[in-house]
Short mmCIF file of C-alpha atoms in Angstrom, two decimals:
data_model
loop_
_atom_site.label_atom_id
_atom_site.label_comp_id
_atom_site.label_asym_id
_atom_site.label_seq_id
_atom_site.Cartn_x
_atom_site.Cartn_y
_atom_site.Cartn_z
CA MET A 1401 28.57 104.53 32.91
CA SER A 1402 26.04 104.29 35.34
CA THR A 1403 23.85 106.20 33.27
CA LEU A 1404 24.07 103.64 30.45
CA LEU A 1405 23.18 100.75 32.94
CA GLY A 1406 20.46 102.52 34.34
CA ALA A 1407 19.02 103.15 30.74
CA VAL A 1408 19.60 99.41 30.14
CA ILE A 1409 17.68 98.51 33.23
CA GLY A 1410 14.83 100.97 32.30
CA VAL A 1411 14.41 99.63 28.81
CA GLY A 1412 14.45 96.03 29.88
CA ALA A 1413 11.91 96.66 32.71
CA THR A 1414 9.52 98.46 30.04
CA LEU A 1415 10.08 95.11 27.50
CA LEU A 1416 9.42 92.93 30.76
CA ALA A 1417 6.24 94.65 31.50
CA ASP A 1418 4.88 94.79 27.76
CA ARG A 1419 5.75 91.00 27.47
CA ILE A 1420 3.88 90.24 31.04
CA ARG A 1421 1.06 92.49 29.34
CA TRP A 1422 0.66 90.76 26.32
CA ARG A 1423 1.01 87.33 27.95
CA ARG A 1424 -2.22 88.64 30.09
CA GLU A 1425 -4.22 89.85 27.21
CA SER A 1426 -3.72 86.96 25.02
CA ALA A 1427 -4.70 84.71 27.95
CA ASP A 1428 -7.96 86.98 28.39
CA ARG A 1429 -8.63 86.41 24.59
CA GLU A 1430 -7.84 82.74 24.70
CA THR A 1431 -10.27 82.73 27.70
CA ALA A 1432 -13.11 84.64 25.79
CA THR A 1433 -13.19 82.84 22.62
CA ARG A 1434 -13.34 79.21 24.63
CA ARG A 1435 -16.54 81.24 26.88
CA GLN A 1436 -17.83 82.12 23.41
CA LEU A 1437 -17.63 78.61 22.04
CA TYR A 1438 -18.70 76.83 25.31
CA ALA A 1439 -21.90 79.24 25.13
CA GLU A 1440 -22.68 78.46 21.26
CA TYR A 1441 -22.08 74.66 21.77
CA THR A 1442 -24.62 74.28 25.10
CA ALA A 1443 -27.16 76.40 23.34
CA ALA A 1444 -26.65 73.92 20.12
CA LEU A 1445 -27.15 71.34 22.52
CA SER A 1446 -30.09 72.83 24.28
CA ARG A 1447 -31.96 73.34 20.19
CA VAL A 1448 -31.15 69.86 19.28
CA ARG A 1449 -32.67 68.60 22.59
CA THR A 1450 -35.92 70.60 22.08
CA ALA A 1451 -36.04 69.40 18.46
CA LEU A 1452 -35.55 65.79 19.48
CA HIS A 1453 -38.61 66.18 22.29
CA GLU A 1454 -41.02 68.00 19.38
CA CYS A 1455 -40.24 64.85 17.11
CA ALA A 1456 -40.71 62.54 19.83
CA GLN A 1457 -44.42 64.20 20.68
CA ALA A 1458 -47.32 61.89 19.39
CA THR A 1459 -49.30 64.45 18.28
CA GLY A 1460 -48.56 66.98 15.03
CA GLY A 1461 -45.57 66.58 12.49
CA ALA A 1462 -44.83 63.20 10.44
CA ILE A 1463 -46.21 59.83 11.50
CA PRO A 1464 -43.38 57.99 14.16
CA GLY A 1465 -41.52 55.42 11.71
CA SER A 1466 -42.53 56.55 8.51
CA GLU A 1467 -39.83 57.81 6.14
CA ASP A 1468 -40.87 61.77 6.48
CA HIS A 1469 -40.60 61.14 10.33
CA ALA A 1470 -36.80 60.01 10.21
CA ARG A 1471 -35.94 62.85 7.75
CA GLU A 1472 -37.63 65.15 9.82
CA VAL A 1473 -35.61 64.00 13.14
CA ARG A 1474 -32.19 64.16 11.42
CA ASP A 1475 -32.73 67.20 9.83
CA ARG A 1476 -33.49 68.75 12.86
CA PHE A 1477 -30.85 67.02 14.99
CA LEU A 1478 -28.66 68.76 12.46
CA ALA A 1479 -29.68 71.80 11.94
CA PRO A 1480 -28.34 73.48 15.24
CA GLY A 1481 -24.63 72.68 14.03
CA ALA A 1482 -23.48 71.04 17.44
CA TYR A 1483 -21.30 68.70 14.94
CA GLU A 1484 -19.45 71.66 13.60
CA ILE A 1485 -19.29 73.29 16.94
CA ARG A 1486 -17.69 70.06 18.61
CA HIS A 1487 -15.10 70.02 16.18
CA GLN A 1488 -14.03 73.79 17.01
CA LEU A 1489 -13.91 72.42 20.58
CA ALA A 1490 -11.90 69.56 19.88
CA ILE A 1491 -8.99 72.17 18.78
CA ILE A 1492 -9.38 74.82 21.33
CA ALA A 1493 -10.47 72.99 24.58
CA PRO A 1494 -8.65 70.95 26.91
CA ALA A 1495 -9.18 66.89 26.77
CA ASP A 1496 -11.74 66.99 29.73
CA VAL A 1497 -13.94 69.74 28.21
CA VAL A 1498 -13.71 67.75 25.11
CA GLU A 1499 -14.70 64.35 26.04
CA ALA A 1500 -17.64 65.88 28.26
CA ALA A 1501 -18.69 67.74 24.95
CA ARG A 1502 -18.58 64.17 23.18
CA SER A 1503 -20.42 62.76 26.07
CA ALA A 1504 -23.34 64.70 26.00
CA PHE A 1505 -23.32 64.93 22.10
CA ILE A 1506 -23.60 61.08 22.28
CA ALA A 1507 -26.28 61.30 24.92
CA LEU A 1508 -28.40 63.16 22.36
CA ARG A 1509 -27.91 61.23 19.77
CA THR A 1510 -28.70 58.10 21.33
CA THR A 1511 -32.05 60.06 21.97
CA ARG A 1512 -32.29 60.53 18.49
CA ASP A 1513 -31.58 56.80 17.52
CA ARG A 1514 -34.28 55.99 19.90
CA VAL A 1515 -36.68 58.53 18.87
CA LEU A 1516 -36.04 56.92 15.14
CA GLU A 1517 -37.19 53.85 16.42
CA GLY A 1518 -40.56 55.22 17.48
CA VAL A 1519 -39.67 55.80 21.24
CA THR A 1520 -42.27 58.90 22.36
CA ALA A 1521 -41.80 61.44 24.79
CA ASP A 1522 -44.55 60.25 27.04
CA SER A 1523 -42.98 56.97 27.53
CA GLU A 1524 -40.84 55.60 30.29
CA VAL A 1525 -37.62 55.15 28.08
CA TYR A 1526 -38.01 58.53 26.88
CA ALA A 1527 -37.70 59.43 30.29
CA GLU A 1528 -34.58 57.66 31.03
CA LEU A 1529 -32.69 59.13 28.15
CA GLU A 1530 -33.77 62.74 29.20
CA ALA A 1531 -32.31 61.74 32.74
CA GLY A 1532 -29.12 60.75 30.69
CA ASN A 1533 -29.05 63.73 28.67
CA ASP A 1534 -29.50 65.67 31.88
CA ALA A 1535 -26.33 64.13 33.64
CA ALA A 1536 -24.15 64.13 30.56
CA ILE A 1537 -25.01 68.46 30.07
CA ALA A 1538 -24.76 69.08 33.88
CA GLU A 1539 -21.05 67.43 33.61
CA LEU A 1540 -20.42 69.31 30.51
CA ARG A 1541 -21.09 72.55 32.14
CA ARG A 1542 -19.36 71.76 35.50
CA VAL A 1543 -15.85 71.06 33.30
CA MET A 1544 -16.64 73.94 31.43
CA ARG A 1545 -16.96 76.12 34.53
CA ARG A 1546 -13.86 74.82 36.00
CA ASP A 1547 -11.93 75.52 32.75
CA LEU A 1548 -13.11 79.11 32.56
CA GLY A 1549 -12.38 79.52 36.41
CA ALA A 1550 -15.92 80.25 36.99
CA ASP A 1551 -16.21 77.25 39.76
#
């Protein structure tokens, strides 16, 4: 009887250890997935920001206010795929990350709208927009780092 009891305890301990290892590995995979998606999203925002800055410069490209300029600004805003990645974040990220991602995106979209209205990179208005972008992206990185345990 004691041999049987010992075997049951041994099997139970092995199953418990396997379950704990599975949970840890599952959590590690989820964290790695979020880390990758966070990196992709912040990289996409960086590409959007660069594209907007290039569109806002008064030299080269289409004439600000023209239909060609508007099409170029819109196309370059969409090209990095930030919209799509943001939707993925909404599925797997915690609410504070989703909200910060939304805020950063809105800050850049506001910049896009102002560039469409003719604001140029050498204006005071653009400098204020850039300061808003800096703050929103810094907050996004802060909550992402906290979520990943990198604080």
